[in-house]
Short mmCIF file of C-alpha atoms and ligand atoms in Angstrom, two decimals:
data_model
loop_
_atom_site.label_atom_id
_atom_site.label_comp_id
_atom_site.label_asym_id
_atom_site.label_seq_id
_atom_site.Cartn_x
_atom_site.Cartn_y
_atom_site.Cartn_z
CA MET A 1 18.62 0.79 14.57
CA PRO A 2 16.08 -2.02 14.98
CA GLY A 3 17.14 -2.49 18.61
CA GLN A 4 16.33 1.14 19.43
CA ARG A 5 12.86 1.20 17.94
CA ARG A 6 10.77 0.07 20.87
CA ARG A 7 10.97 0.43 24.60
CA ALA A 8 10.02 -2.66 26.53
CA VAL A 9 6.66 -2.44 28.23
CA GLY A 10 7.09 -0.96 31.72
CA GLU A 11 10.56 0.39 31.01
CA PRO A 12 10.90 3.99 32.33
CA THR A 13 10.37 6.68 29.74
CA PRO A 14 12.94 9.54 29.64
CA GLU A 15 11.15 12.78 30.55
CA ASP A 16 11.98 14.47 27.28
CA VAL A 17 10.56 11.72 25.12
CA PRO A 18 6.75 11.56 24.89
CA ALA A 19 5.46 8.24 26.13
CA GLU A 20 4.53 5.85 23.37
CA PRO A 21 1.72 3.41 24.09
CA PRO A 22 2.90 -0.20 23.98
CA PHE A 23 0.59 -0.91 21.03
CA LEU A 24 0.07 0.54 17.60
CA ASP A 25 -2.08 3.69 18.09
CA LEU A 26 -2.80 4.78 14.50
CA GLY A 27 -5.30 7.47 15.60
CA GLN A 28 -2.61 9.15 17.66
CA LEU A 29 -0.02 8.83 14.83
CA GLU A 30 -2.45 10.48 12.42
CA ASP A 31 -3.16 13.29 14.88
CA ASP A 32 0.61 13.81 15.30
CA ALA A 33 1.01 13.94 11.50
CA ARG A 34 -1.82 16.45 11.20
CA ALA A 35 -0.15 18.68 13.75
CA HIS A 36 3.22 18.39 12.02
CA LEU A 37 2.36 18.80 8.34
CA PRO A 38 1.15 21.88 6.42
CA ALA A 39 -2.63 21.63 6.07
CA ASP A 40 -2.64 21.14 2.29
CA VAL A 41 -0.04 18.36 2.51
CA PHE A 42 -1.97 16.53 5.25
CA ASP A 43 -5.13 16.84 3.16
CA TYR A 44 -3.37 15.51 0.06
CA TYR A 45 -2.26 12.42 2.03
CA ALA A 46 -5.50 11.92 4.02
CA GLY A 47 -8.07 12.83 1.43
CA GLY A 48 -10.18 10.88 -1.09
CA ALA A 49 -12.21 11.64 -4.19
CA GLU A 50 -15.63 13.33 -4.47
CA SER A 51 -17.74 12.74 -1.33
CA GLU A 52 -15.01 10.50 0.24
CA THR A 53 -17.57 7.75 0.70
CA THR A 54 -15.15 5.06 -0.52
CA LEU A 55 -12.50 6.45 1.82
CA ALA A 56 -14.81 6.35 4.86
CA GLU A 57 -16.24 2.93 4.10
CA ALA A 58 -12.94 1.13 3.54
CA PRO A 59 -12.06 0.44 7.21
CA GLU A 60 -15.73 -0.24 8.11
CA ALA A 61 -15.93 -2.86 5.36
CA TRP A 62 -13.19 -4.99 6.89
CA ARG A 63 -15.08 -4.79 10.16
CA SER A 64 -18.25 -6.05 8.52
CA TRP A 65 -16.63 -9.46 8.90
CA ARG A 66 -16.28 -11.28 12.21
CA LEU A 67 -13.66 -13.83 13.26
CA ARG A 68 -14.63 -17.42 14.18
CA PRO A 69 -11.85 -18.62 16.50
CA ARG A 70 -10.81 -22.26 16.72
CA VAL A 71 -10.09 -23.44 20.26
CA LEU A 72 -7.79 -26.09 21.75
CA ARG A 73 -5.34 -25.89 18.88
CA GLY A 74 -2.27 -25.39 21.08
CA ILE A 75 -1.10 -22.36 19.07
CA THR A 76 0.67 -19.66 21.06
CA SER A 77 3.02 -18.14 18.53
CA VAL A 78 2.74 -17.64 14.80
CA PRO A 79 5.54 -17.19 12.27
CA LEU A 80 4.61 -14.46 9.77
CA SER A 81 7.15 -15.14 7.02
CA THR A 82 5.74 -15.98 3.61
CA ASP A 83 6.61 -15.56 -0.07
CA LEU A 84 5.13 -13.28 -2.66
CA LEU A 85 5.67 -14.22 -6.33
CA GLY A 86 8.40 -16.53 -5.09
CA THR A 87 10.23 -13.89 -3.03
CA ALA A 88 10.67 -14.53 0.67
CA VAL A 89 9.31 -11.75 2.89
CA GLY A 90 9.08 -11.42 6.65
CA SER A 91 5.33 -10.85 6.76
CA PRO A 92 2.28 -10.61 4.53
CA ILE A 93 1.97 -6.87 5.28
CA GLY A 94 3.65 -4.60 2.73
CA VAL A 95 3.93 -0.90 2.03
CA ALA A 96 1.55 0.32 -0.69
CA PRO A 97 2.99 2.72 -3.26
CA TRP A 98 2.34 6.32 -2.31
CA ALA A 99 3.55 9.45 -4.03
CA TYR A 100 5.65 12.37 -2.87
CA GLN A 101 7.17 10.91 0.32
CA GLY A 102 9.66 13.80 0.52
CA MET A 103 6.82 15.95 1.86
CA ALA A 104 6.47 13.68 4.92
CA HIS A 105 10.16 13.40 5.76
CA PRO A 106 13.34 14.79 4.26
CA ASP A 107 14.62 11.30 3.44
CA GLY A 108 11.31 10.39 1.83
CA GLU A 109 11.24 7.05 0.04
CA LEU A 110 14.79 6.25 1.25
CA ALA A 111 13.56 6.26 4.86
CA THR A 112 10.50 4.18 3.96
CA ALA A 113 12.78 1.65 2.23
CA ARG A 114 15.01 1.46 5.33
CA GLY A 115 12.03 1.07 7.66
CA ALA A 116 10.44 -1.62 5.51
CA ALA A 117 13.77 -3.49 5.32
CA ALA A 118 14.15 -3.29 9.10
CA ALA A 119 10.65 -4.81 9.49
CA GLY A 120 11.31 -7.47 6.83
CA ALA A 121 8.42 -6.06 4.78
CA LEU A 122 8.01 -5.56 1.08
CA MET A 123 7.90 -1.98 -0.18
CA THR A 124 6.20 -0.93 -3.40
CA VAL A 125 7.89 2.18 -4.77
CA SER A 126 5.70 4.74 -6.57
CA THR A 127 6.33 6.13 -10.03
CA SER A 128 5.79 9.48 -8.37
CA ALA A 129 8.66 9.14 -5.88
CA THR A 130 10.79 12.06 -4.84
CA HIS A 131 13.95 9.90 -5.15
CA THR A 132 14.90 7.91 -8.25
CA LEU A 133 13.93 4.29 -8.40
CA GLU A 134 17.62 3.35 -8.39
CA GLU A 135 18.26 5.35 -5.20
CA VAL A 136 15.33 3.67 -3.45
CA ALA A 137 16.43 0.22 -4.59
CA ALA A 138 19.88 0.92 -3.07
CA ALA A 139 18.33 2.01 0.25
CA SER A 140 16.30 -1.21 0.37
CA ALA A 141 19.63 -2.85 1.20
CA GLY A 142 19.09 -6.22 -0.35
CA SER A 143 15.49 -6.68 0.79
CA SER A 144 12.97 -7.03 -1.96
CA ALA A 145 10.92 -4.20 -3.40
CA TRP A 146 8.40 -3.82 -6.23
CA PHE A 147 8.08 -0.87 -8.60
CA GLN A 148 4.71 0.67 -9.36
CA LEU A 149 4.27 2.07 -12.80
CA TYR A 150 1.73 4.54 -14.20
CA ARG A 151 1.08 4.75 -17.93
CA LEU A 152 2.56 8.20 -18.61
CA HIS A 153 1.90 10.50 -21.53
CA SER A 154 5.22 9.50 -23.07
CA THR A 155 5.28 5.84 -24.11
CA ALA A 156 9.07 5.95 -24.48
CA HIS A 157 9.40 7.24 -20.92
CA THR A 158 6.97 4.65 -19.55
CA GLU A 159 8.95 1.86 -21.29
CA ASP A 160 12.21 3.28 -20.06
CA LEU A 161 10.97 3.20 -16.39
CA ALA A 162 9.96 -0.44 -16.84
CA ARG A 163 13.40 -1.41 -18.14
CA ARG A 164 15.08 0.60 -15.34
CA ALA A 165 12.98 -1.20 -12.75
CA GLY A 166 14.14 -4.54 -14.08
CA ASN A 167 17.78 -3.41 -14.13
CA ALA A 168 17.61 -1.96 -10.63
CA GLY A 169 16.66 -5.29 -9.05
CA TYR A 170 12.95 -4.78 -8.36
CA ARG A 171 11.15 -8.15 -8.08
CA ALA A 172 7.83 -7.21 -9.74
CA LEU A 173 6.30 -4.49 -11.81
CA VAL A 174 2.96 -3.17 -10.44
CA LEU A 175 0.81 -1.58 -13.17
CA THR A 176 -1.72 0.74 -11.56
CA VAL A 177 -4.78 0.57 -13.81
CA ASP A 178 -7.34 2.60 -11.86
CA LEU A 179 -6.01 6.00 -12.86
CA PRO A 180 -6.99 6.59 -16.52
CA LEU A 181 -7.75 10.11 -15.23
CA LEU A 182 -6.97 11.59 -11.85
CA GLY A 183 -9.87 11.28 -9.38
CA ARG A 184 -11.56 14.52 -8.40
CA ARG A 185 -10.09 15.11 -4.97
CA ARG A 186 -11.96 18.08 -3.56
CA ARG A 187 -9.48 18.87 -0.83
CA ASP A 188 -6.66 19.23 -3.40
CA LEU A 189 -8.86 21.22 -5.83
CA ARG A 190 -9.69 23.63 -3.01
CA SER A 191 -6.09 24.09 -1.89
CA ASP A 192 -4.74 24.04 -5.51
CA PHE A 193 -2.33 21.47 -4.24
CA ALA A 194 1.05 21.05 -6.00
CA LEU A 195 4.35 19.43 -5.05
CA PRO A 196 6.18 21.98 -2.84
CA ALA A 197 9.16 23.81 -4.28
CA GLY A 198 12.43 21.94 -3.81
CA LEU A 199 10.85 18.54 -4.39
CA ARG A 200 10.53 16.84 -7.72
CA MET A 201 9.17 13.71 -9.23
CA ALA A 202 12.62 12.17 -9.49
CA ASN A 203 11.66 9.47 -12.03
CA HIS A 204 10.45 12.02 -14.47
CA PRO A 205 12.73 13.95 -16.87
CA ALA A 206 14.01 17.11 -15.19
CA ASP A 207 12.43 19.81 -17.34
CA GLY A 208 12.62 22.47 -14.63
CA ALA A 209 8.85 22.68 -14.31
CA ARG A 210 7.08 22.13 -11.00
CA PRO A 211 4.82 19.22 -11.80
CA SER A 212 1.23 19.45 -10.66
CA LEU A 213 -1.05 16.57 -9.92
CA GLN A 214 -2.73 17.08 -13.28
CA ASP A 215 0.49 16.16 -15.04
CA LEU A 216 -0.12 12.67 -13.73
CA ALA A 217 -3.34 12.35 -15.65
CA THR A 218 -2.18 9.49 -17.71
CA ALA A 219 -2.70 7.73 -20.97
CA THR A 220 -4.55 4.49 -20.33
CA TRP A 221 -3.14 0.99 -20.03
CA THR A 222 -4.55 -1.79 -22.19
CA PHE A 223 -4.74 -5.50 -21.48
CA ASP A 224 -2.00 -6.02 -24.10
CA ASP A 225 0.41 -3.90 -22.02
CA ILE A 226 0.47 -6.56 -19.28
CA ALA A 227 2.52 -9.02 -21.33
CA ARG A 228 4.41 -6.25 -23.16
CA PHE A 229 5.61 -4.57 -20.03
CA GLY A 230 6.42 -7.93 -18.45
CA ARG A 231 8.78 -8.61 -21.41
CA LEU A 232 10.24 -5.10 -21.33
CA SER A 233 11.06 -5.27 -17.62
CA GLY A 234 11.78 -8.98 -17.36
CA LEU A 235 9.54 -8.96 -14.26
CA PRO A 236 6.30 -10.56 -13.19
CA VAL A 237 3.46 -8.10 -13.58
CA VAL A 238 0.95 -7.31 -10.83
CA VAL A 239 -2.17 -5.47 -11.88
CA LYS A 240 -3.27 -3.01 -9.15
CA GLY A 241 -6.73 -1.49 -8.94
CA VAL A 242 -8.93 -4.45 -9.92
CA LEU A 243 -12.36 -4.61 -8.25
CA ARG A 244 -14.24 -7.13 -10.41
CA GLY A 245 -13.90 -10.90 -11.01
CA ASP A 246 -14.39 -10.58 -14.78
CA ASP A 247 -11.55 -7.97 -15.03
CA ALA A 248 -9.30 -10.19 -12.93
CA VAL A 249 -9.88 -13.10 -15.31
CA ARG A 250 -8.97 -10.89 -18.28
CA CYS A 251 -5.81 -9.68 -16.55
CA VAL A 252 -4.67 -13.22 -15.83
CA ARG A 253 -5.44 -14.33 -19.38
CA ALA A 254 -3.38 -11.34 -20.57
CA GLY A 255 -0.39 -12.56 -18.51
CA ALA A 256 -0.73 -10.98 -15.04
CA ALA A 257 1.21 -12.89 -12.34
CA ALA A 258 -0.97 -11.40 -9.59
CA VAL A 259 -3.98 -9.13 -9.09
CA TRP A 260 -4.23 -6.41 -6.44
CA VAL A 261 -7.68 -5.44 -5.24
CA SER A 262 -7.72 -1.71 -4.49
CA THR A 263 -9.75 1.46 -4.65
CA HIS A 264 -6.56 3.51 -4.67
CA GLY A 265 -7.27 4.47 -1.07
CA GLY A 266 -10.62 5.99 -2.10
CA ARG A 267 -8.91 8.51 -4.32
CA GLN A 268 -10.39 7.52 -7.71
CA VAL A 269 -13.95 6.16 -8.15
CA ASP A 270 -16.38 7.34 -5.47
CA PRO A 271 -18.45 5.59 -4.32
CA ALA A 272 -16.69 2.40 -5.29
CA VAL A 273 -17.18 -1.06 -3.88
CA ALA A 274 -14.93 -1.56 -0.84
CA SER A 275 -11.86 -3.85 -1.25
CA ALA A 276 -13.20 -6.02 1.59
CA HIS A 277 -16.35 -6.64 -0.44
CA ALA A 278 -14.66 -7.02 -3.86
CA LEU A 279 -11.94 -9.39 -2.62
CA PRO A 280 -14.09 -12.56 -2.37
CA GLU A 281 -15.37 -12.14 -5.92
CA VAL A 282 -11.85 -11.66 -7.30
CA VAL A 283 -10.50 -14.60 -5.28
CA ASP A 284 -13.35 -16.82 -6.55
CA ALA A 285 -12.52 -15.78 -10.12
CA VAL A 286 -8.73 -16.14 -10.15
CA GLY A 287 -7.51 -17.11 -6.68
CA GLY A 288 -6.72 -20.65 -7.76
CA ASP A 289 -4.41 -19.39 -10.56
CA VAL A 290 -2.57 -16.33 -9.26
CA GLU A 291 -1.79 -14.53 -6.03
CA VAL A 292 -4.36 -11.89 -5.00
CA TYR A 293 -3.52 -8.91 -2.75
CA ALA A 294 -5.71 -6.27 -1.19
CA ASP A 295 -5.39 -2.81 0.30
CA GLY A 296 -7.55 0.06 1.46
CA GLY A 297 -8.51 0.88 5.05
CA ILE A 298 -6.50 -1.90 6.64
CA ARG A 299 -5.91 -0.56 10.14
CA SER A 300 -5.35 -3.54 12.45
CA GLY A 301 -4.03 -7.06 12.63
CA SER A 302 -7.60 -8.37 12.63
CA ASP A 303 -8.25 -6.54 9.32
CA VAL A 304 -5.20 -8.30 7.93
CA LEU A 305 -6.41 -11.68 9.15
CA THR A 306 -9.82 -11.00 7.60
CA ALA A 307 -8.17 -10.30 4.24
CA LEU A 308 -6.03 -13.46 4.45
CA ALA A 309 -9.12 -15.51 5.30
CA LEU A 310 -10.91 -14.03 2.28
CA GLY A 311 -8.08 -15.30 0.12
CA ALA A 312 -5.50 -12.49 -0.04
CA ARG A 313 -1.94 -13.68 -0.12
CA ALA A 314 -0.80 -10.32 1.30
CA VAL A 315 -2.13 -6.89 2.16
CA PHE A 316 -0.65 -3.48 1.74
CA VAL A 317 -0.97 -0.38 3.89
CA GLY A 318 -0.78 3.20 2.71
CA ARG A 319 -1.73 5.96 5.15
CA PRO A 320 -0.50 4.21 8.31
CA THR A 321 3.01 4.22 6.82
CA ILE A 322 2.56 7.92 5.80
CA TRP A 323 1.87 8.82 9.43
CA GLY A 324 4.73 6.59 10.60
CA LEU A 325 7.19 8.18 8.17
CA THR A 326 6.03 11.68 9.18
CA ALA A 327 6.40 10.93 12.90
CA GLY A 328 9.60 9.02 12.93
CA GLY A 329 11.28 8.47 9.57
CA ALA A 330 12.57 4.98 8.96
CA ASP A 331 11.99 3.99 12.60
CA GLY A 332 8.41 5.25 12.41
CA VAL A 333 7.70 3.15 9.31
CA ALA A 334 9.25 0.06 10.94
CA ARG A 335 7.23 0.66 14.11
CA VAL A 336 4.01 0.72 12.14
CA LEU A 337 4.82 -2.42 10.16
CA ASP A 338 6.04 -4.26 13.28
CA GLY A 339 2.90 -3.15 15.13
CA PHE A 340 0.69 -4.62 12.43
CA GLY A 341 2.72 -7.84 12.48
CA GLU A 342 2.45 -8.18 16.25
CA GLU A 343 -1.31 -7.66 16.12
CA LEU A 344 -1.65 -10.17 13.33
CA ALA A 345 0.38 -12.87 15.12
CA HIS A 346 -1.53 -12.26 18.32
CA THR A 347 -4.94 -12.44 16.66
CA MET A 348 -4.00 -15.55 14.72
CA ALA A 349 -2.89 -17.31 17.87
CA LEU A 350 -6.15 -16.31 19.56
CA CYS A 351 -8.04 -17.69 16.58
CA GLY A 352 -6.17 -20.97 16.44
CA VAL A 353 -4.62 -20.43 12.99
CA ASP A 354 -0.88 -20.60 12.44
CA ASP A 355 -0.09 -20.31 8.75
CA VAL A 356 -0.43 -16.97 6.98
CA ARG A 357 -0.35 -18.75 3.63
CA SER A 358 -3.47 -20.79 4.23
CA VAL A 359 -5.96 -19.14 6.59
CA PRO A 360 -9.17 -21.13 6.20
CA ARG A 361 -12.02 -19.19 4.58
CA ASP A 362 -14.39 -20.14 7.35
CA THR A 363 -12.26 -18.13 9.83
CA VAL A 364 -14.53 -15.23 8.98
CA VAL A 365 -18.26 -14.79 8.69
CA PRO A 366 -20.32 -11.65 7.84
CA ALA A 367 -21.26 -9.68 10.92
CA ARG A 368 -24.92 -9.82 11.64
C1 LIG B 1 -1.12 10.06 -0.56
C2 LIG B 1 -1.31 8.82 -1.40
C3 LIG B 1 -0.61 8.69 -2.59
C4 LIG B 1 -0.78 7.56 -3.35
N1 LIG B 1 0.00 7.41 -4.49
C5 LIG B 1 -0.12 6.26 -5.19
C6 LIG B 1 0.77 6.03 -6.30
O1 LIG B 1 1.65 6.85 -6.62
N2 LIG B 1 0.60 4.88 -7.00
C7 LIG B 1 -0.34 3.93 -6.67
O2 LIG B 1 -0.48 2.95 -7.37
N3 LIG B 1 -1.17 4.14 -5.63
C8 LIG B 1 -1.05 5.26 -4.90
N4 LIG B 1 -1.82 5.39 -3.77
C9 LIG B 1 -2.76 4.33 -3.39
C10 LIG B 1 -2.09 3.34 -2.44
O3 LIG B 1 -1.13 2.56 -3.14
C11 LIG B 1 -3.07 2.38 -1.80
O4 LIG B 1 -3.85 1.78 -2.77
C12 LIG B 1 -3.93 3.04 -0.69
O5 LIG B 1 -3.25 4.07 -0.04
C13 LIG B 1 -4.33 1.96 0.31
O6 LIG B 1 -5.27 2.49 1.21
P1 LIG B 1 -4.88 2.99 2.72
O7 LIG B 1 -4.15 4.32 2.55
O8 LIG B 1 -6.23 3.14 3.31
O9 LIG B 1 -4.05 1.92 3.37
C14 LIG B 1 -1.68 6.55 -2.96
C15 LIG B 1 -2.41 6.70 -1.79
C16 LIG B 1 -2.23 7.80 -1.00
C17 LIG B 1 -2.99 7.93 0.29
#
């Protein structure tokens, strides 16, 4: 499978296969997904909350930084492998947890797991997956994955999912803390969006009902849950959805092994501070003690390099992998992740930096 993913540059294209540009063209992938998916499904994936200001600003915020290349360093190739919470991974670019992958492709999360494994990337599996967390762990084929947990109405069910994640071999538990209520996503309210018939939230008890997004409106996590769910699962806990230094400090004091800076892809608070602007504050507060990750609007290798320079240990991508899964299943996901990796390695070599674990902070400067 990996060998078939990419044609060499200049190799003839068979007439029946549309030509793929020899670089990662996320705009084209998104257009293809829009053409392929029902309008309400595309809008569910693409949309954000309220005025979608956070959503629109996220990619721009990464580009409000500029790179300061170092010259004459003799660097022409850059290894991307690193480790996250002690687990070796092939690159610092992982798959963010996103819900309902069965709407994008019949194999849903299983295909994403295979694609991430082929690219050597870490996948974070959503609570709201359309396959069970055990099925997705099996599809990851020995490569590492993390499980993302929402605080559900039922405490017993939430605890059960944490224990199951530990038993299934996940390497970390990601508590998503930015969803005490579901954000007001106007596109979904307009379309009265619900999971299509035939798909179900596989990690939830099968009660025969078609769950709607409102069923996900959760009970709230507390700081005490960080240590408690770490004990229940036997896993290090990552807190996802932190945008302030003071909150990050409290999470770490409460036992968090890592903090993940995120606006939930612009789907919750709007307008919220962009991850690219919150990251330096969080890194200053806790970066010396724990790993810090970031997501939201990361669309190129240079965005990744900017995040690493600002102190992120890794980044995660959401929508680019949605469009990749929609277009090409596991291969599509792997192509997207490989494309990001190639761009990152290329940009790092051009900038004279060769270690993804320690990109100097002065590699970036605010754009003027
Ligand atoms: C369609 C969709 C569904 C999502 N579902 C979840 C989820 O189930 N759990 C979670 O923690 N975050 C979820 N997120 C947020 C992502 O994990 C991530 O923070 C965000 O997508 C990153 O921004 P990007 O899409 O611009 O890369 C979702 C995002 C999208 C777009």
